[in-house]
Coordinates of C-alpha atoms in Angstrom, one line a residue:
Chain F
M1 CA 0.1 0.1 -0.3
R2 CA 2.7 2.4 0.8
T3 CA 4.7 1.5 -2.4
W4 CA 1.3 2.4 -4.2
I5 CA 0.7 5.6 -2.8
E6 CA 4.6 6.3 -3.1
K7 CA 4.2 5.5 -6.8
Q8 CA 1.3 7.9 -7.3
K9 CA 3.1 10.6 -5.3
H10 CA 6.1 10.4 -7.9
L11 CA 3.4 10.4 -10.7
I12 CA 1.8 13.6 -9.2
D13 CA 5.1 15.1 -8.9
F14 CA 6.0 14.3 -13.0
T15 CA 2.5 15.5 -13.9
L16 CA 3.0 18.7 -11.8
A17 CA 6.7 19.6 -13.5
S18 CA 5.2 18.8 -16.9
L19 CA 2.1 21.1 -16.3
M20 CA 4.4 23.8 -15.2
R21 CA 6.5 23.6 -18.2
R22 CA 3.3 25.0 -20.1
K23 CA 2.5 27.4 -17.1
A24 CA 0.6 30.0 -18.8
K25 CA -1.5 27.8 -20.7
N26 CA -2.3 25.3 -17.9
L27 CA -3.1 28.1 -15.6
G28 CA -5.5 29.8 -18.3
L29 CA -7.2 26.7 -18.6
L30 CA -7.5 26.1 -14.8
F31 CA -9.1 29.7 -14.4
I32 CA -11.4 29.3 -17.4
Y33 CA -12.7 25.8 -16.1
T34 CA -13.0 27.3 -12.7
L35 CA -15.1 30.4 -13.9
L36 CA -17.5 28.1 -15.7
V37 CA -17.7 26.0 -12.7
F38 CA -18.6 29.2 -10.7
V39 CA -21.0 30.6 -13.2
L40 CA -23.1 27.4 -13.1
A41 CA -22.9 26.5 -9.7
S42 CA -24.0 30.0 -8.5
A43 CA -26.8 30.1 -10.6
A44 CA -27.7 26.3 -9.4
L45 CA -27.4 27.6 -5.5
Y46 CA -29.4 30.7 -6.1
T47 CA -32.3 29.3 -7.9
H48 CA -32.6 26.5 -5.6
A49 CA -32.5 28.3 -2.6
L50 CA -34.8 31.3 -3.7
R51 CA -37.2 28.5 -5.0
Q52 CA -37.0 26.7 -1.5
E53 CA -37.6 30.4 0.3
A54 CA -40.5 31.3 -1.8
Q55 CA -42.2 28.0 -1.3
K56 CA -41.6 28.3 2.4
A57 CA -42.7 32.0 2.4
L58 CA -46.0 31.2 0.4
A59 CA -47.0 28.2 2.2
G60 CA -49.6 30.4 3.9
S61 CA -51.1 32.3 0.8
P62 CA -54.9 31.8 0.3
E63 CA -55.8 28.2 -0.9
I64 CA -57.9 29.9 -3.7
V65 CA -57.9 33.4 -5.0
L66 CA -61.0 34.4 -7.5
Q67 CA -60.8 37.0 -10.0
R68 CA -63.3 38.1 -12.2
L69 CA -62.5 38.4 -16.1
I70 CA -64.6 40.2 -18.6
A71 CA -63.7 39.5 -22.2
G72 CA -60.5 37.8 -20.9
R73 CA -59.3 40.7 -18.9
H74 CA -59.3 41.5 -15.1
D75 CA -62.4 43.2 -13.8
L76 CA -63.4 44.0 -10.2
I77 CA -65.8 41.8 -8.2
P78 CA -69.1 43.1 -7.8
P79 CA -71.3 43.2 -4.8
G80 CA -73.2 39.9 -4.5
Y81 CA -70.1 37.5 -5.7
I82 CA -69.2 36.8 -1.9
E83 CA -72.9 35.9 -1.0
K84 CA -73.0 33.5 -3.8
I85 CA -69.5 32.0 -2.6
G86 CA -70.8 31.7 0.9
R87 CA -73.4 29.3 -0.1
I88 CA -70.7 26.8 -1.5
R89 CA -70.0 23.8 1.1
G90 CA -66.2 23.9 2.0
V91 CA -65.7 27.1 2.0
Q92 CA -64.4 28.6 5.4
K93 CA -63.4 32.0 5.1
I94 CA -64.1 34.5 2.6
E95 CA -62.4 37.8 2.3
G96 CA -62.6 40.7 -0.5
R97 CA -58.9 41.7 -1.6
L98 CA -58.1 45.3 -2.1
W99 CA -54.6 45.8 -3.9
G100 CA -53.5 47.5 -6.9
Y101 CA -50.5 49.2 -8.6
Y102 CA -49.4 52.6 -8.5
Y103 CA -46.5 54.0 -10.6
D104 CA -44.6 56.7 -8.7
S105 CA -43.2 58.9 -11.5
V106 CA -40.6 60.4 -9.2
V107 CA -38.3 57.7 -8.8
K108 CA -40.2 55.4 -12.0
A109 CA -41.0 52.6 -9.5
N110 CA -44.1 50.4 -9.4
Y111 CA -45.7 50.3 -5.8
T112 CA -48.1 47.6 -4.5
F113 CA -50.9 49.6 -3.0
M114 CA -52.9 47.3 -0.3
A115 CA -55.7 47.8 2.2
P116 CA -55.2 44.7 4.7
R117 CA -58.4 43.5 6.7
D118 CA -56.2 42.1 9.5
M119 CA -54.2 45.2 10.3
Q120 CA -55.2 48.3 12.0
I121 CA -54.3 51.3 9.8
E122 CA -55.8 55.0 10.8
R123 CA -57.1 57.1 8.0
G124 CA -54.2 59.3 6.4
E125 CA -51.6 56.7 7.5
I126 CA -49.5 54.2 5.6
I127 CA -47.3 51.6 6.5
V128 CA -44.7 51.1 3.7
G129 CA -42.1 48.2 2.8
P130 CA -38.4 48.5 3.2
A131 CA -37.5 49.1 -0.3
L132 CA -39.6 52.3 -0.3
E133 CA -37.8 53.4 2.9
R134 CA -34.7 53.3 0.7
S135 CA -35.7 54.8 -2.5
R136 CA -38.1 57.7 -1.4
G137 CA -36.0 58.0 2.1
L138 CA -39.1 57.5 4.2
A139 CA -39.3 56.8 7.9
A140 CA -42.1 56.6 10.5
G141 CA -43.5 59.9 10.7
N142 CA -42.2 61.1 7.3
G143 CA -45.0 62.5 5.0
I144 CA -45.4 61.6 1.4
S145 CA -48.0 62.3 -1.5
F146 CA -49.4 60.7 -4.2
R147 CA -51.3 61.8 -7.1
A148 CA -54.2 59.3 -7.8
Y149 CA -55.1 58.7 -11.5
T150 CA -57.9 61.4 -10.9
G151 CA -55.2 63.7 -10.9
E152 CA -56.1 64.1 -7.1
L153 CA -53.3 64.7 -4.9
F154 CA -53.2 62.3 -1.4
T155 CA -51.2 63.1 1.4
F156 CA -50.2 60.4 4.1
I157 CA -48.0 60.2 6.9
V158 CA -45.9 57.1 7.3
A159 CA -46.9 55.0 10.2
D160 CA -44.3 52.3 10.3
V161 CA -42.1 50.6 7.7
L162 CA -42.3 46.7 7.7
P163 CA -39.5 44.9 9.1
Q164 CA -36.5 44.4 6.6
S165 CA -36.3 40.5 7.4
S166 CA -39.8 40.4 5.2
E167 CA -38.7 42.2 2.5
L168 CA -38.9 39.2 -0.1
V169 CA -42.4 39.5 0.2
S170 CA -42.8 43.2 1.5
A171 CA -40.3 45.4 -0.2
D172 CA -42.8 47.5 -2.6
L173 CA -46.0 47.5 -0.2
V174 CA -47.9 50.3 0.5
L175 CA -50.6 49.6 3.1
M176 CA -53.5 51.9 4.0
N177 CA -56.8 52.1 5.3
E178 CA -59.6 50.9 3.3
E179 CA -61.5 53.9 2.9
D180 CA -58.6 55.7 1.5
F181 CA -57.8 53.0 -0.5
R182 CA -61.5 53.3 -2.2
A183 CA -60.9 56.9 -2.2
F184 CA -57.7 57.1 -4.0
F185 CA -58.5 54.3 -6.6
K186 CA -62.4 55.4 -6.9
I187 CA -63.4 51.9 -6.0
P188 CA -67.2 52.0 -5.1
P189 CA -67.9 50.0 -1.6
G190 CA -68.7 46.6 -1.8
Y191 CA -66.4 46.2 -5.1
Y192 CA -63.3 44.1 -4.6
N193 CA -60.1 43.5 -6.6
D194 CA -60.5 39.6 -6.2
I195 CA -61.5 37.4 -3.1
A196 CA -59.5 35.1 -1.0
L197 CA -61.0 32.0 0.1
S198 CA -59.8 29.3 2.6
V199 CA -61.1 26.0 2.4
A200 CA -61.4 23.4 5.5
N201 CA -60.4 20.5 3.9
P202 CA -57.0 20.7 1.4
Q203 CA -58.5 17.7 -0.4
E204 CA -61.5 19.7 -1.3
V205 CA -59.8 22.5 -2.7
R206 CA -60.0 21.6 -6.5
N207 CA -63.6 20.4 -6.0
V208 CA -64.2 24.0 -4.5
A209 CA -62.7 25.6 -7.6
I210 CA -64.7 23.7 -9.9
K211 CA -68.0 24.5 -7.9
L212 CA -66.6 28.2 -7.9
L213 CA -66.8 28.1 -11.9
T214 CA -70.2 26.8 -12.2
A215 CA -71.6 29.1 -9.6
L216 CA -69.7 32.0 -11.1
P217 CA -68.9 31.2 -14.6
D218 CA -66.7 34.4 -15.2
S219 CA -64.2 34.1 -12.5
R220 CA -60.9 32.4 -12.5
P221 CA -60.0 30.6 -9.4
I222 CA -56.0 30.4 -8.9
L223 CA -55.0 27.8 -6.5
R224 CA -52.2 27.8 -3.7
D225 CA -50.8 25.0 -5.5
E226 CA -50.7 26.9 -8.8
V227 CA -49.1 29.5 -7.0
L228 CA -46.3 27.5 -5.4
R229 CA -45.6 25.6 -8.8
T230 CA -45.3 28.8 -10.6
Y231 CA -42.3 29.8 -8.2
A232 CA -41.0 26.0 -8.4
S233 CA -40.7 26.4 -12.0
I234 CA -39.8 30.1 -12.6
F235 CA -36.0 29.2 -12.1
D236 CA -36.3 25.6 -13.5
W237 CA -33.0 24.5 -15.4
R238 CA -35.1 23.7 -18.1
E239 CA -36.6 27.0 -19.1
G240 CA -35.8 30.3 -19.9
I241 CA -32.7 32.1 -19.0
M242 CA -31.2 29.1 -17.2
L243 CA -31.6 26.7 -20.3
T244 CA -29.6 29.4 -22.1
L245 CA -26.7 29.5 -19.2
L246 CA -26.7 25.6 -19.0
A247 CA -26.4 25.1 -22.9
A248 CA -23.8 27.9 -23.1
A249 CA -21.9 26.5 -20.3
I250 CA -22.4 22.8 -21.7
L251 CA -21.2 23.8 -24.8
A252 CA -18.0 25.5 -23.3
F253 CA -17.3 22.1 -21.5
G254 CA -17.8 20.5 -24.9
I255 CA -15.4 22.6 -26.7
F256 CA -12.6 21.8 -23.7
A257 CA -13.1 18.2 -23.9
W258 CA -13.1 17.9 -27.7
E259 CA -9.7 20.0 -27.9
K260 CA -8.4 17.5 -25.3
A261 CA -9.6 14.6 -27.2
A262 CA -9.0 15.8 -30.5
G263 CA -5.3 14.9 -30.3
L264 CA -2.0 15.7 -28.7
S265 CA 0.3 18.5 -29.5
A266 CA 3.7 17.7 -30.9
E267 CA 5.2 18.5 -27.6
E268 CA 3.1 16.2 -25.7
K269 CA 3.5 13.3 -28.2
R270 CA 7.1 13.8 -28.0
E271 CA 7.2 13.7 -24.3
I272 CA 5.2 10.5 -24.1
G273 CA 7.8 9.1 -26.5
I274 CA 10.7 9.8 -24.6
L275 CA 8.8 8.5 -21.5
K276 CA 8.2 5.3 -23.3
A277 CA 12.1 5.2 -24.8
I278 CA 13.3 5.4 -21.1
G279 CA 11.2 2.6 -20.0
W280 CA 7.8 4.0 -18.7
E281 CA 5.1 1.6 -19.1
T282 CA 1.9 2.0 -21.0
G283 CA 0.0 2.0 -18.2
D284 CA 2.2 4.6 -16.3
V285 CA 1.7 7.1 -19.0
I286 CA -1.8 6.9 -18.7
K287 CA -2.0 7.2 -15.0
M288 CA 0.2 10.3 -15.2
K289 CA -2.4 11.9 -17.8
F290 CA -5.2 10.6 -15.5
W291 CA -3.8 12.8 -12.6
E292 CA -3.2 15.7 -14.9
G293 CA -6.9 15.5 -16.0
L294 CA -8.2 14.9 -12.3
L295 CA -5.9 17.4 -10.6
I296 CA -7.3 20.2 -12.9
S297 CA -10.8 19.4 -12.8
L298 CA -11.0 18.4 -9.4
T299 CA -9.3 21.7 -8.4
A300 CA -11.5 23.8 -10.8
F301 CA -14.6 22.0 -9.2
L302 CA -13.8 22.7 -5.7
V303 CA -12.7 26.0 -6.1
G304 CA -15.5 27.1 -8.4
Y305 CA -18.0 25.7 -6.4
L306 CA -16.6 27.3 -3.2
A307 CA -16.3 30.3 -4.7
A308 CA -20.3 30.2 -5.9
Y309 CA -21.2 29.3 -2.5
L310 CA -19.5 32.2 -1.3
H311 CA -21.0 34.4 -3.7
V312 CA -24.6 33.1 -3.3
F313 CA -24.9 32.9 0.5
Y314 CA -22.2 35.8 1.7
F315 CA -22.5 38.1 -1.0
S316 CA -26.1 37.8 -1.9
A317 CA -25.4 36.9 -5.5
S318 CA -24.6 40.4 -6.3
L319 CA -23.1 39.4 -9.4
F320 CA -26.3 38.3 -10.5
E321 CA -28.0 41.6 -9.4
P322 CA -28.0 43.7 -12.9
V323 CA -29.8 40.3 -14.4
L324 CA -32.3 39.9 -11.9
K325 CA -33.1 43.6 -11.2
G326 CA -33.7 44.1 -15.1
W327 CA -35.6 47.8 -15.6
A328 CA -36.8 47.5 -11.8
V329 CA -36.2 50.4 -10.0
L330 CA -37.4 48.9 -6.5
Y331 CA -35.2 45.8 -5.9
P332 CA -35.6 43.7 -2.5
R333 CA -32.5 43.0 -0.4
F334 CA -32.4 39.7 0.9
T335 CA -29.9 36.9 2.2
L336 CA -31.2 33.5 1.3
P337 CA -30.8 30.8 3.6
P338 CA -28.8 27.9 1.9
H339 CA -30.9 25.0 0.7
I340 CA -28.3 23.2 -1.3
D341 CA -29.7 20.3 -3.9
G342 CA -27.2 17.4 -3.6
L343 CA -28.3 16.1 -6.6
Q344 CA -27.4 19.4 -8.4
V345 CA -24.2 19.2 -7.0
A346 CA -23.5 15.8 -7.9
T347 CA -24.5 16.5 -11.4
L348 CA -22.4 19.5 -11.6
F349 CA -19.5 17.1 -10.3
F350 CA -20.0 14.5 -12.7
F351 CA -20.6 16.9 -15.9
T352 CA -17.6 18.9 -14.9
V353 CA -15.0 16.1 -13.7
V354 CA -15.4 13.1 -15.7
P355 CA -15.8 14.2 -19.1
Y356 CA -12.6 16.5 -18.9
T357 CA -10.5 13.5 -17.2
A358 CA -12.1 10.9 -19.8
A359 CA -11.2 13.5 -22.8
V360 CA -7.8 13.8 -21.5
L361 CA -7.1 10.2 -21.6
T362 CA -8.5 9.6 -24.9
P363 CA -5.6 10.5 -27.2
I364 CA -3.3 9.2 -24.8
W365 CA -3.9 5.6 -25.3
R366 CA -3.0 5.7 -28.9
A367 CA 0.2 7.5 -28.3
A368 CA 1.2 5.5 -25.3
T369 CA 1.0 2.3 -27.3
T370 CA 2.9 3.4 -30.4
D371 CA 6.4 2.7 -30.9
P372 CA 8.4 5.2 -29.2
D373 CA 10.6 6.2 -31.9
T374 CA 7.4 6.7 -34.5
V375 CA 5.8 8.9 -31.6
M376 CA 8.9 11.0 -31.3
R377 CA 9.6 11.4 -35.1
A378 CA 6.0 12.4 -35.9
Chain D
M1 CA 16.8 31.9 6.6
R2 CA 16.2 28.1 5.8
V3 CA 13.9 27.3 2.8
V4 CA 11.9 24.3 3.3
F5 CA 11.4 22.1 0.4
V6 CA 7.9 21.2 0.0
R7 CA 7.5 18.0 -2.1
P8 CA 5.1 19.2 -5.0
A9 CA 2.8 16.1 -4.7
N10 CA 2.4 16.5 -1.4
F11 CA 1.7 20.3 -1.6
A12 CA -0.6 19.6 -4.3
L13 CA -2.6 16.8 -2.3
L14 CA -2.9 19.1 0.8
L15 CA -4.4 22.0 -1.1
L16 CA -6.7 19.4 -2.6
A17 CA -7.2 18.0 0.7
A18 CA -7.9 21.4 2.2
A19 CA -10.2 22.0 -0.7
L20 CA -12.3 19.0 0.0
A21 CA -12.6 19.8 3.5
A22 CA -13.8 23.2 2.9
F23 CA -16.5 22.1 0.3
L24 CA -17.8 19.3 3.0
L25 CA -17.6 22.1 5.7
S26 CA -20.0 24.4 3.4
F27 CA -22.7 22.0 3.9
A28 CA -22.3 22.3 7.5
D29 CA -22.0 25.9 7.1
A30 CA -25.5 25.7 5.1
A31 CA -27.0 24.0 8.1
R32 CA -25.8 26.8 10.4
L33 CA -27.1 29.6 8.0
R34 CA -30.5 28.3 7.8
L35 CA -30.7 28.3 11.5
A36 CA -29.4 31.9 11.8
R37 CA -31.6 33.0 9.0
A38 CA -35.0 31.2 10.0
T39 CA -36.2 34.1 12.0
A40 CA -36.4 36.1 8.8
S41 CA -38.0 33.3 6.5
A42 CA -40.4 32.9 9.4
A43 CA -41.3 36.6 9.4
A44 CA -41.9 36.6 5.7
A45 CA -43.9 33.9 6.3
A46 CA -46.4 35.3 8.9
L47 CA -46.8 38.6 6.7
V48 CA -47.9 36.3 3.9
T49 CA -50.5 34.7 6.1
Q50 CA -51.6 38.3 7.7
L51 CA -51.8 40.2 4.6
K52 CA -52.9 37.2 2.3
L53 CA -50.1 37.9 -0.1
T54 CA -49.7 35.7 -3.2
D55 CA -46.3 36.7 -4.7
P56 CA -42.7 37.4 -3.4
V57 CA -41.1 40.6 -4.8
L58 CA -38.7 39.7 -7.3
F59 CA -39.3 41.8 -10.3
T60 CA -41.2 45.1 -9.9
E61 CA -40.9 46.6 -13.3
A62 CA -44.4 45.5 -14.5
R63 CA -47.8 44.1 -13.5
Y64 CA -47.3 40.8 -15.0
T65 CA -43.7 40.1 -13.6
R66 CA -44.7 41.4 -10.1
H67 CA -47.6 39.3 -9.8
L68 CA -46.6 36.1 -11.7
S69 CA -49.3 34.0 -10.0
Q70 CA -52.1 36.5 -10.3
A71 CA -51.6 38.0 -14.0
D72 CA -53.8 37.5 -16.6
L73 CA -52.8 35.7 -19.6
Q74 CA -52.6 38.9 -21.8
S75 CA -50.7 41.0 -19.5
A76 CA -47.4 41.2 -21.5
F77 CA -46.9 44.1 -23.8
Q78 CA -49.5 45.6 -21.8
D79 CA -49.6 49.4 -22.0
H80 CA -49.6 49.9 -25.5
P81 CA -49.2 47.7 -28.7
V82 CA -45.2 48.2 -29.3
A83 CA -44.4 48.7 -25.4
F84 CA -41.4 46.9 -25.2
E85 CA -41.0 43.4 -23.1
H86 CA -39.5 43.9 -19.9
F87 CA -36.1 42.1 -20.8
P88 CA -34.8 40.1 -18.9
S89 CA -37.6 39.5 -16.3
G90 CA -39.5 38.8 -19.0
S91 CA -37.4 35.9 -20.3
L92 CA -37.3 34.5 -16.9
V93 CA -40.7 34.7 -16.1
I94 CA -42.5 33.2 -19.0
P95 CA -45.5 31.4 -18.1
P96 CA -44.4 27.7 -17.9
A97 CA -47.1 25.3 -19.6
G98 CA -47.6 23.5 -16.4
V99 CA -49.3 26.3 -14.6
I100 CA -51.4 27.2 -17.7
A101 CA -52.5 23.6 -18.0
P102 CA -54.7 23.0 -14.7
Y103 CA -56.7 26.4 -15.2
E104 CA -57.7 25.0 -18.6
N105 CA -58.5 21.5 -16.8
L106 CA -60.5 23.4 -14.3
D107 CA -62.5 25.4 -17.2
R108 CA -63.3 22.6 -19.2
K109 CA -64.4 20.4 -16.0
A110 CA -67.2 23.1 -14.9
K111 CA -70.5 22.7 -16.3
A112 CA -71.9 25.5 -18.4
P113 CA -74.9 27.0 -16.4
D114 CA -78.3 26.4 -17.5

């Protein structure tokens, strides 16, 4: 065993010396390889953690949200709907929601205005999300004016700012009293934007939704399950920009591996020929190249993954911020709790270490089994 | 000053071992951070239940990107016919087929009123 270990160490010594003879090329290769792993691992870690966090946060969202559609477009829920819903068996709690969007031309940002039922807010006061605190410099006690779509100016006093720890769900919220909301958006009493329903038996949610469609054919029920699946699939690696990123990275790896597998350079062939001429066995040459592939790919994987971990969970994936922020002015600041998918990490390992190591070995076999004189003269 | 010669193989294996140890430690660190950040997660979940929220605040530049689960199917290019798509959010948030499909199933299962 000790002999075997010592032999491997000698092979590693020689491999490292060989790599250092082409220092610039091999360091460049290692750097690019590590960068590829870093980008892929960062994207995988970020999207998985965000998906898990969204699932946890939205687990308490309403079982059914009922919207009304007129000619396929959203419309207000009129008076009488809530009473019709109340006759459906299985519906435990019904609450009309008042919420909408407001475009603030001062900072060119969209806010979500809301009149919550389960929160006491005085008339003339608002509770704002943490992103508004940053963008408009608001704090408790400050005043702020919004111009309604009718042209009328409404002034509010900020009663409180929602906690920064809830920023993932509250960053752009402006919470106000129901009467203020109706006056601001000119929504008559008895009308709501949609209805939130809770169903006693979770197994009955779909049946209740079907009954709602029957009772109210112009409605559109949205189930909590669909909300959760929306955010489970949003950063799915099979769709959208994630697929583009993955495809580009796989193509880059493919080019790496093809470049290695396509053949050896004249210098590498001469090196193998010399080794065979001085007595190296074919197996030793292959083991040396195996160590070369493994050292480079394993180092790239470990360093790339660790850098990605620090980037996502200690630096809040700041390199992705321009992509995720897009044209938005308001962007929530949150640090994700790490949720690591072992299968993703294993897949990343398999697709980074194994193909490159195999690609390094592929051209070696032919050179290692050919007559040294022929190899050196080629 | 004495120069200590470190055998290249030992140095490389030591570095790899350190990297591997750090890799394994990252899983333990992940568990530690999850515990440390659990309070923030709980605060967000509590607010969702209290205010009956349906979507996290990820993309605030347009209605259909802000509330993905609530947007109607015609929200893109909402403001006028030649309005630009909100890139890159629009690329990130294309409605997945799996979300639209259940809505269609429910619609067809409901009987038409007399």
